[in-house]
GROMACS .gro file of C-alpha atoms in nm:
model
  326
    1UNK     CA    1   0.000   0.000   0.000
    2UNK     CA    2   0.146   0.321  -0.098
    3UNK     CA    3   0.229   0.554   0.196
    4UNK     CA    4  -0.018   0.896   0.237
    5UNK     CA    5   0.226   1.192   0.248
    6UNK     CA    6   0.080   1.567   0.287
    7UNK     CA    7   0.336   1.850   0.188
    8UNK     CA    8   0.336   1.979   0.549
    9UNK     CA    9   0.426   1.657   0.688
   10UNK     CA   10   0.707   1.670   0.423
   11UNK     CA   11   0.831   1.967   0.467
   12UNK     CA   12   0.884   1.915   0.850
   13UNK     CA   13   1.019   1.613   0.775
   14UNK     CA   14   1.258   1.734   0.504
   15UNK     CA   15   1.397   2.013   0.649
   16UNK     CA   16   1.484   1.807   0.953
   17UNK     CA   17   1.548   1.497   0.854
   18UNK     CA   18   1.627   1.514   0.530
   19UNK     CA   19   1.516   1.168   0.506
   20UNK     CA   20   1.515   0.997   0.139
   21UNK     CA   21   1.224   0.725   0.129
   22UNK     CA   22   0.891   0.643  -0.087
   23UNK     CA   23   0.692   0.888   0.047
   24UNK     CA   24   0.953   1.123  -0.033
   25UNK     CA   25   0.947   1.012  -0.395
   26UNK     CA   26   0.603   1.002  -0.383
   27UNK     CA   27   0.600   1.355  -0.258
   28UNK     CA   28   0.859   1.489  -0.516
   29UNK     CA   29   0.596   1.355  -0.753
   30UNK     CA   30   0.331   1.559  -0.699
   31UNK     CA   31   0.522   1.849  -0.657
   32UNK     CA   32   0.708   1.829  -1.039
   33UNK     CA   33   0.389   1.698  -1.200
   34UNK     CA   34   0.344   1.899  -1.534
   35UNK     CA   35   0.662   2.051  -1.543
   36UNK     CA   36   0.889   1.780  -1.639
   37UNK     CA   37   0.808   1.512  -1.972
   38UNK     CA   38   0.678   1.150  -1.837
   39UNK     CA   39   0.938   0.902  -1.974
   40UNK     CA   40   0.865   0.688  -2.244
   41UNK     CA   41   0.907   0.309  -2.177
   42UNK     CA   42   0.961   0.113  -2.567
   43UNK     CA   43   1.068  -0.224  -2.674
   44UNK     CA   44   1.454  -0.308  -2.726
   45UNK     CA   45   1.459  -0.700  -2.717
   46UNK     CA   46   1.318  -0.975  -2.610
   47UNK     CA   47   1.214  -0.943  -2.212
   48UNK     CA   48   1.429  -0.592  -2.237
   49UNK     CA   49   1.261  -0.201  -2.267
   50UNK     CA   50   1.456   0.149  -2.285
   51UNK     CA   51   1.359   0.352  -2.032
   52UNK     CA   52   1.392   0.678  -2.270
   53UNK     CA   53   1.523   0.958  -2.012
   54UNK     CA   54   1.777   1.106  -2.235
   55UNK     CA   55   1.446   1.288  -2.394
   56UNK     CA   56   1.401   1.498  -2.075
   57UNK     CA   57   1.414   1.842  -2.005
   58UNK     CA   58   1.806   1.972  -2.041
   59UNK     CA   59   1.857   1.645  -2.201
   60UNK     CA   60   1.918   1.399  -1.860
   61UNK     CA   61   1.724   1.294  -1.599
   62UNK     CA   62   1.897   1.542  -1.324
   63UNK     CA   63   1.604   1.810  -1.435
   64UNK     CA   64   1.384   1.615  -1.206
   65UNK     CA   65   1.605   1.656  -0.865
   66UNK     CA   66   1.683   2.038  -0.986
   67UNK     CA   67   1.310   2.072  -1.018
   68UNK     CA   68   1.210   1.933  -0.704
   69UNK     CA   69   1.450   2.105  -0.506
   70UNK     CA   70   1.347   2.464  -0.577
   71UNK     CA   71   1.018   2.345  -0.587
   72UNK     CA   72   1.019   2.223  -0.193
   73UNK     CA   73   1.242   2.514  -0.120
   74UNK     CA   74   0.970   2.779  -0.278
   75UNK     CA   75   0.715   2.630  -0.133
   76UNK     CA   76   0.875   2.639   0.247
   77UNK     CA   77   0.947   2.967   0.204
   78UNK     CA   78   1.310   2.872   0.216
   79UNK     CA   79   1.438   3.016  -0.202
   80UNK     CA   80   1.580   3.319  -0.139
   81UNK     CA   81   1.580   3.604  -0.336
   82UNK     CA   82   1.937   3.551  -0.473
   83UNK     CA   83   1.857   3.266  -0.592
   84UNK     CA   84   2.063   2.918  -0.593
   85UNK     CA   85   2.399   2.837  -0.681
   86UNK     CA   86   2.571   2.519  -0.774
   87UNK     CA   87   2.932   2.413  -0.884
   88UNK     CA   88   2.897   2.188  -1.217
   89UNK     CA   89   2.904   2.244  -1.551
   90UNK     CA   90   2.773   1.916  -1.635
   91UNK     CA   91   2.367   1.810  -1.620
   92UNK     CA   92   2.387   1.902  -1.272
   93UNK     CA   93   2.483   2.258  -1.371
   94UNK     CA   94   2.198   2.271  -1.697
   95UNK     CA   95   1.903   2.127  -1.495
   96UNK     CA   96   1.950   2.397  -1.149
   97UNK     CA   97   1.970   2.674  -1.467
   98UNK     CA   98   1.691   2.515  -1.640
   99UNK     CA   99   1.473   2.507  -1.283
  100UNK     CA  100   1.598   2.818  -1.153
  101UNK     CA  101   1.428   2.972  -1.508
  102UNK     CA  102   1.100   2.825  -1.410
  103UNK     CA  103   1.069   2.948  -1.100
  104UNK     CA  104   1.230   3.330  -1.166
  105UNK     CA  105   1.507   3.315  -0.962
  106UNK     CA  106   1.848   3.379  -1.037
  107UNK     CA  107   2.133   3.049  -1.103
  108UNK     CA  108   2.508   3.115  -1.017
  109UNK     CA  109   2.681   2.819  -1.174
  110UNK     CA  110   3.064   2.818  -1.111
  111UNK     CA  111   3.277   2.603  -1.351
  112UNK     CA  112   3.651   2.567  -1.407
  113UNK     CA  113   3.788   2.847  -1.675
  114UNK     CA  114   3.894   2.517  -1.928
  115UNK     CA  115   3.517   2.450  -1.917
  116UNK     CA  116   3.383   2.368  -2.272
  117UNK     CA  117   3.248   2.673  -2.458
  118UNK     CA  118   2.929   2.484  -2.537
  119UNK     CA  119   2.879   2.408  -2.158
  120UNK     CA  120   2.914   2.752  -2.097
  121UNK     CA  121   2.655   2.898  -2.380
  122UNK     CA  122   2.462   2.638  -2.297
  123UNK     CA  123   2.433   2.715  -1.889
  124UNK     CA  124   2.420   3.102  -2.062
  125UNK     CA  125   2.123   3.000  -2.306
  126UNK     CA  126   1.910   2.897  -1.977
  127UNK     CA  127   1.993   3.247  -1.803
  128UNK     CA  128   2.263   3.147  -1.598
  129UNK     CA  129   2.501   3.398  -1.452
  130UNK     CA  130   2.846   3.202  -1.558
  131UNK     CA  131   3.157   3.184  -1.318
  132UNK     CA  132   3.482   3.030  -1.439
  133UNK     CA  133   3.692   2.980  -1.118
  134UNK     CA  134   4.031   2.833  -1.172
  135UNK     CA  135   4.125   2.466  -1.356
  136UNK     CA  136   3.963   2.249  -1.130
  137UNK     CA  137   3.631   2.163  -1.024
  138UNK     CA  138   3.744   2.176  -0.634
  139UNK     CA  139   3.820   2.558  -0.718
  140UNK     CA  140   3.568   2.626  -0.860
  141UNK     CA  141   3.339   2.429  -0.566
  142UNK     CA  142   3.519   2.643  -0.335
  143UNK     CA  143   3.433   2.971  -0.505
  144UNK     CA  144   3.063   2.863  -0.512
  145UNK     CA  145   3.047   2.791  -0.132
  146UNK     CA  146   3.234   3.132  -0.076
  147UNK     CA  147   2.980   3.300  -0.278
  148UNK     CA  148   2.672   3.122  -0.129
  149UNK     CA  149   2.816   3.224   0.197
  150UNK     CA  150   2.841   3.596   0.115
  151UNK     CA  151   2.534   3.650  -0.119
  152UNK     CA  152   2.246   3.400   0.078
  153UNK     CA  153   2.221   3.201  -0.253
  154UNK     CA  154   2.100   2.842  -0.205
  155UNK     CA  155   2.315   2.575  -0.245
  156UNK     CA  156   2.244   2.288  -0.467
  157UNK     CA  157   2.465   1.930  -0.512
  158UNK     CA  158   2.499   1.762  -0.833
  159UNK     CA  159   2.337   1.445  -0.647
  160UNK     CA  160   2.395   1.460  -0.276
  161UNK     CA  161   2.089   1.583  -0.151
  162UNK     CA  162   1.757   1.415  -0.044
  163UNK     CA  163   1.511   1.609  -0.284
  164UNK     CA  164   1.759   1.592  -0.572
  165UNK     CA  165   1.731   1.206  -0.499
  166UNK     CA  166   1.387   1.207  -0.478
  167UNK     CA  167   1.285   1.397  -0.785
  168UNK     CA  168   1.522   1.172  -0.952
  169UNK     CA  169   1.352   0.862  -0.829
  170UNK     CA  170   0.997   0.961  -0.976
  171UNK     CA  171   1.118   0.793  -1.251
  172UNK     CA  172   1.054   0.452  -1.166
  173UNK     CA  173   0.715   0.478  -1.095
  174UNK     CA  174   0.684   0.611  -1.495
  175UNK     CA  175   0.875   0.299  -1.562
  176UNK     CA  176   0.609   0.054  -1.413
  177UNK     CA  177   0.329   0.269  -1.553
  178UNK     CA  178   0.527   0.222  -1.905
  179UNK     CA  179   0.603  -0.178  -1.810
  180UNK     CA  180   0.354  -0.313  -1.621
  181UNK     CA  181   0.489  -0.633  -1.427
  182UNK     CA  182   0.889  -0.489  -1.436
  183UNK     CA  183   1.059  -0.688  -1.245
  184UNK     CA  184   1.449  -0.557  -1.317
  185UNK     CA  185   1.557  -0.189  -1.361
  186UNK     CA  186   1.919  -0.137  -1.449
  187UNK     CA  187   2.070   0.226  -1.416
  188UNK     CA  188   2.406   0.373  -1.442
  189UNK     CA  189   2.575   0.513  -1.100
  190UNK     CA  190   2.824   0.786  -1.056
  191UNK     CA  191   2.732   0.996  -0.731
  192UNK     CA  192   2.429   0.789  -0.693
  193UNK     CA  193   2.178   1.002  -0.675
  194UNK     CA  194   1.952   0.851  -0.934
  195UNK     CA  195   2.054   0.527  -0.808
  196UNK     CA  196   1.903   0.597  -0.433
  197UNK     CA  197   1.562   0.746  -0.541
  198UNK     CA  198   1.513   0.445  -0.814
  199UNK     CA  199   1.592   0.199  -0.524
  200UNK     CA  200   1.397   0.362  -0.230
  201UNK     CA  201   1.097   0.343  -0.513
  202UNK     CA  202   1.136   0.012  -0.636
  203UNK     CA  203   1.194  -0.134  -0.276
  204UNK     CA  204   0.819  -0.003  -0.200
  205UNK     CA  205   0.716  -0.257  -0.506
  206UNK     CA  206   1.018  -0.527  -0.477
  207UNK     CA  207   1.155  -0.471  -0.810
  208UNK     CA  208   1.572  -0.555  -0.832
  209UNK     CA  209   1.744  -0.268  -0.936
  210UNK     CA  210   2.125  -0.356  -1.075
  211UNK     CA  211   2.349  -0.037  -1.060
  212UNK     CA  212   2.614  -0.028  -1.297
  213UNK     CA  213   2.961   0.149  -1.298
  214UNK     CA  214   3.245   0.175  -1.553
  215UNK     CA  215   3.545  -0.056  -1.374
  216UNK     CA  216   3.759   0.297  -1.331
  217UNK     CA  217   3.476   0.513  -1.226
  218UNK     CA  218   3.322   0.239  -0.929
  219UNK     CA  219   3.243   0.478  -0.642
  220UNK     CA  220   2.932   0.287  -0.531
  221UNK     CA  221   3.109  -0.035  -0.580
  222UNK     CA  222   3.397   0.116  -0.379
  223UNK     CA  223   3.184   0.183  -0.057
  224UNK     CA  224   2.987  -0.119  -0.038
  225UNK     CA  225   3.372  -0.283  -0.022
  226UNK     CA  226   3.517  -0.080   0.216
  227UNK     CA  227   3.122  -0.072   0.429
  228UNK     CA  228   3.168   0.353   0.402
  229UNK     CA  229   3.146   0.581   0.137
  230UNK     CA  230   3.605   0.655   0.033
  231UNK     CA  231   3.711   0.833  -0.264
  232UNK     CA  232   3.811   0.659  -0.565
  233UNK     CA  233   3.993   0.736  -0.879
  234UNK     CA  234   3.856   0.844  -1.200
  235UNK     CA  235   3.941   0.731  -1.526
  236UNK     CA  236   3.670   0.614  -1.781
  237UNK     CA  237   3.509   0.678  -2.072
  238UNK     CA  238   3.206   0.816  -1.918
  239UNK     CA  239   3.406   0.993  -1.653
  240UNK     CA  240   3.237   1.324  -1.782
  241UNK     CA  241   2.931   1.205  -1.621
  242UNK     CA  242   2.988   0.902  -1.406
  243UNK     CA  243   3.311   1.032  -1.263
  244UNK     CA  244   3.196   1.129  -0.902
  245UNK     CA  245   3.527   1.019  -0.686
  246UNK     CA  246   3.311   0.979  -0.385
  247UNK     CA  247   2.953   0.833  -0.330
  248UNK     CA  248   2.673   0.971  -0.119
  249UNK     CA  249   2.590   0.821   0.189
  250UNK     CA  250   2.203   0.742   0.079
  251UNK     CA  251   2.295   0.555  -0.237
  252UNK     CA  252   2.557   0.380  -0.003
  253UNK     CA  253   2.261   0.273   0.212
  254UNK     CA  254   1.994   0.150  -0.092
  255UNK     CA  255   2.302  -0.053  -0.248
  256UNK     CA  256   2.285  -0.245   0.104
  257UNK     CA  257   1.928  -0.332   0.074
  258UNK     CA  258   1.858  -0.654  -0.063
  259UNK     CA  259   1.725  -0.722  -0.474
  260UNK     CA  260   2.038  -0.459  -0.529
  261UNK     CA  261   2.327  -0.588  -0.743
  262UNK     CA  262   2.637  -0.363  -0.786
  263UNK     CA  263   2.809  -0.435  -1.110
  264UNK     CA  264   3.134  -0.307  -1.329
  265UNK     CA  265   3.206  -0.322  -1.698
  266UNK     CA  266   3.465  -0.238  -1.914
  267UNK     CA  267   3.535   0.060  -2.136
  268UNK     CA  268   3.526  -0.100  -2.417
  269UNK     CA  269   3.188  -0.237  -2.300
  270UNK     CA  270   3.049   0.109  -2.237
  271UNK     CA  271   3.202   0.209  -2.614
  272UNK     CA  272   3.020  -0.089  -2.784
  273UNK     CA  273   2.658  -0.051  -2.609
  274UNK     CA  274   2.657   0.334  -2.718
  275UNK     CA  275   2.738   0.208  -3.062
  276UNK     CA  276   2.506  -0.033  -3.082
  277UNK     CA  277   2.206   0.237  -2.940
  278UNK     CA  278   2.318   0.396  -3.262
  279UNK     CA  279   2.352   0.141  -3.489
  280UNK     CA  280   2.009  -0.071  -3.377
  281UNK     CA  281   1.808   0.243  -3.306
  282UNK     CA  282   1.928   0.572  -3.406
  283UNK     CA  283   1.965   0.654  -3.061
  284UNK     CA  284   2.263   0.898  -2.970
  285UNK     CA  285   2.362   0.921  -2.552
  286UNK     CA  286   2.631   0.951  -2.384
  287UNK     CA  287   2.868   0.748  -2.279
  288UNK     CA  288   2.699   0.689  -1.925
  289UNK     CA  289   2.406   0.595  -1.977
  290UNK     CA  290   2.529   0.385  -2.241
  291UNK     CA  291   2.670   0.234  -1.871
  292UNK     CA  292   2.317   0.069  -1.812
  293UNK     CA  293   2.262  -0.152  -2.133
  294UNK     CA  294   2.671  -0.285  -2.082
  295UNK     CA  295   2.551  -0.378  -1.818
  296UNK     CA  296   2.253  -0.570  -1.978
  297UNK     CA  297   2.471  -0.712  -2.282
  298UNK     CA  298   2.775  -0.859  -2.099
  299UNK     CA  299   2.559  -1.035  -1.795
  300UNK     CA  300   2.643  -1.408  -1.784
  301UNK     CA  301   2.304  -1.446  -1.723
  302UNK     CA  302   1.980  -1.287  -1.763
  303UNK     CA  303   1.878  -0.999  -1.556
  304UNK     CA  304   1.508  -1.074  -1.529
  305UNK     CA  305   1.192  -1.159  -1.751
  306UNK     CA  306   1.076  -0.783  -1.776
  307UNK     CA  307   1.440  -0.588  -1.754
  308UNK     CA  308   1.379  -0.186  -1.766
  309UNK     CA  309   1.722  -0.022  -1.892
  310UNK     CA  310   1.746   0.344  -1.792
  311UNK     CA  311   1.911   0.592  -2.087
  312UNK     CA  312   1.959   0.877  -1.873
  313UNK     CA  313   2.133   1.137  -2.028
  314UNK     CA  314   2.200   1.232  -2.428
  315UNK     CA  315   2.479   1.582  -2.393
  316UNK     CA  316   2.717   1.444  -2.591
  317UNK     CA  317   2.907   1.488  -2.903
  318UNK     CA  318   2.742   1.245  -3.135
  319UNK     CA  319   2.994   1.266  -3.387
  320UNK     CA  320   3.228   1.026  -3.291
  321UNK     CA  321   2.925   0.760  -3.346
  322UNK     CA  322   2.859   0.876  -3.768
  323UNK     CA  323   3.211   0.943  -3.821
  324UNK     CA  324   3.275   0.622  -3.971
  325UNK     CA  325   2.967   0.607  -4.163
  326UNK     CA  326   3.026   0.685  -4.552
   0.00000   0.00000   0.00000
């Protein structure tokens, strides 16, 4: 039975708590309804589907957490004036810009100076006031906390933060509308922030969820090892979305439940799944969610009867995959 969760009891809880569960999902739910594009759920192969999040807002499925997080802050009274402010220039960094839009309030995204031009017009293109800090993402983390400190802005996380989780995890519950009887759900992991809100959802309905890491970038992986979220070293193929050296505590915590299965592949996995999304059916993502379906295509054995394989993000170059077309 699904739990009954009011906005007031969520709030209080939220703001004290901070505690990611279904009825938090459930809450984030209501509160993004409308304002963010239902996935689709189509055939791939036989007992698999494509869970088609890539078509989302800001093209990834972190427009859901960036949603619901200014969404519970405005409606606690708790978005301040200046806005919010977040250190990524990744889908993290598009989806607060994209969110902060919608609800008129400024975005103060802080990336390294060697950030790609398109990043930058992109972040630009959503009204984003631009900072380029330094050459490495921990400067340019550390400008963003200074400058949330001085100006009242709002911080937001990439992925470590109960509503980003949350919002993030409505999209499982699209999935079973989409698949009726799913049984598996495979999704790619770097922080883990999609990772926790699909598992605290499909634990309500006991669905297996298998999270799935590049062997270099294996942060999740990492933790349940060593019992404790530790930093890891980065060095994939997908690292420019999976590459999180750390993983939060939450996703720590779902990967310890049971019907979760933590598994690695190989680069040249991840390479060969993206190419075959584009080869089988036209489908252009990047190289992490390409994560999920490697996964999928080098299990000794099969996942489940009714296997849901999450494509979660599509900002990428898609030249590389028509280059050798003639």
């Amino acid at each position: 039975m699904e739990q009954q969760f009011t906005e007031q009891q969520f709030t209080e809880q939220q703001f004290t708590e901070e505690r990611l569960d279904y009825a938090a999902v459930r809450a984030a739910a209501e509160r993004i309804a409308g304002t963010i594009r239902p996935a689709a759920v189509v055939p791939a192969a036989e007992g698999v589907w494509y869970a088609l999040e890539y078509l989302q807002h800001t093209g990834s499925f972190k427009a859901r957490g960036a949603r619901n997080f200014l969404a519970a802050h405005h409606r606690a009274g708790t978005l301040p004036g200046a806005g919010v402010t977040i250190a990524s220039g990744g889908n993290a960094g598009l989806a607060c810009a994209w969110a902060a839009r919608a609800q008129s309030v400024p975005a103060t995204v802080f990336l390294p100076a060697n950030a790609p031009r398109v990043k930058v017009e992109r972040l630009r293109g959503y009204g984003a006031d631009v900072r380029l800090v330094g050459d490495r993402y921990s400067e340019a983390l550390a400008a963003c906390e200074e400058f949330a400190a001085a100006s009242g802005a709002l911080s937001s996380h990439a992925y470590d933060h109960p509503l980003i989780a949350a919002g993030a995890g409505t999209l499982l519950d699209e999935i079973r509308a989409g698949l009726p009887g799913l049984d598996t759900v495979v999704v790619a992991v770097g922080g883990g922030g999609l990772f926790a809100g699909i598992a605290a959802a499909a634990r309500e309905h006991g669905v297996r969820v298998v999270a799935a890491e590049p062997e270099n970038c294996r942060a999740l992986n990492a933790a349940l090892e060593a019992g404790r979220p530790v930093d890891v070293a980065v060095d994939s193929v997908a690292a420019d979305s999976l590459g999180a050296t750390r993983v939060s505590a939450d996703a720590l915590a779902a990967a310890q439940q049971k019907n979760v299965r933590s598994v690695l592949v190989p680069d040249t996995e991840i390479t060969a799944a993206r190419r075959a999304l584009w080869e089988e059916h036209r489908i252009a993502v990047e190289a992490g969610a390409a994560t999920a379906l490697a996964a999928l295509r080098t299990a000794p054995e099969p996942l489940g009867e009714r296997v849901a394989v999450v494509l979660c993000g599509a900002n990428t170059d898609p030249g590389d995959l028509s280059a050798a077309e003639v």
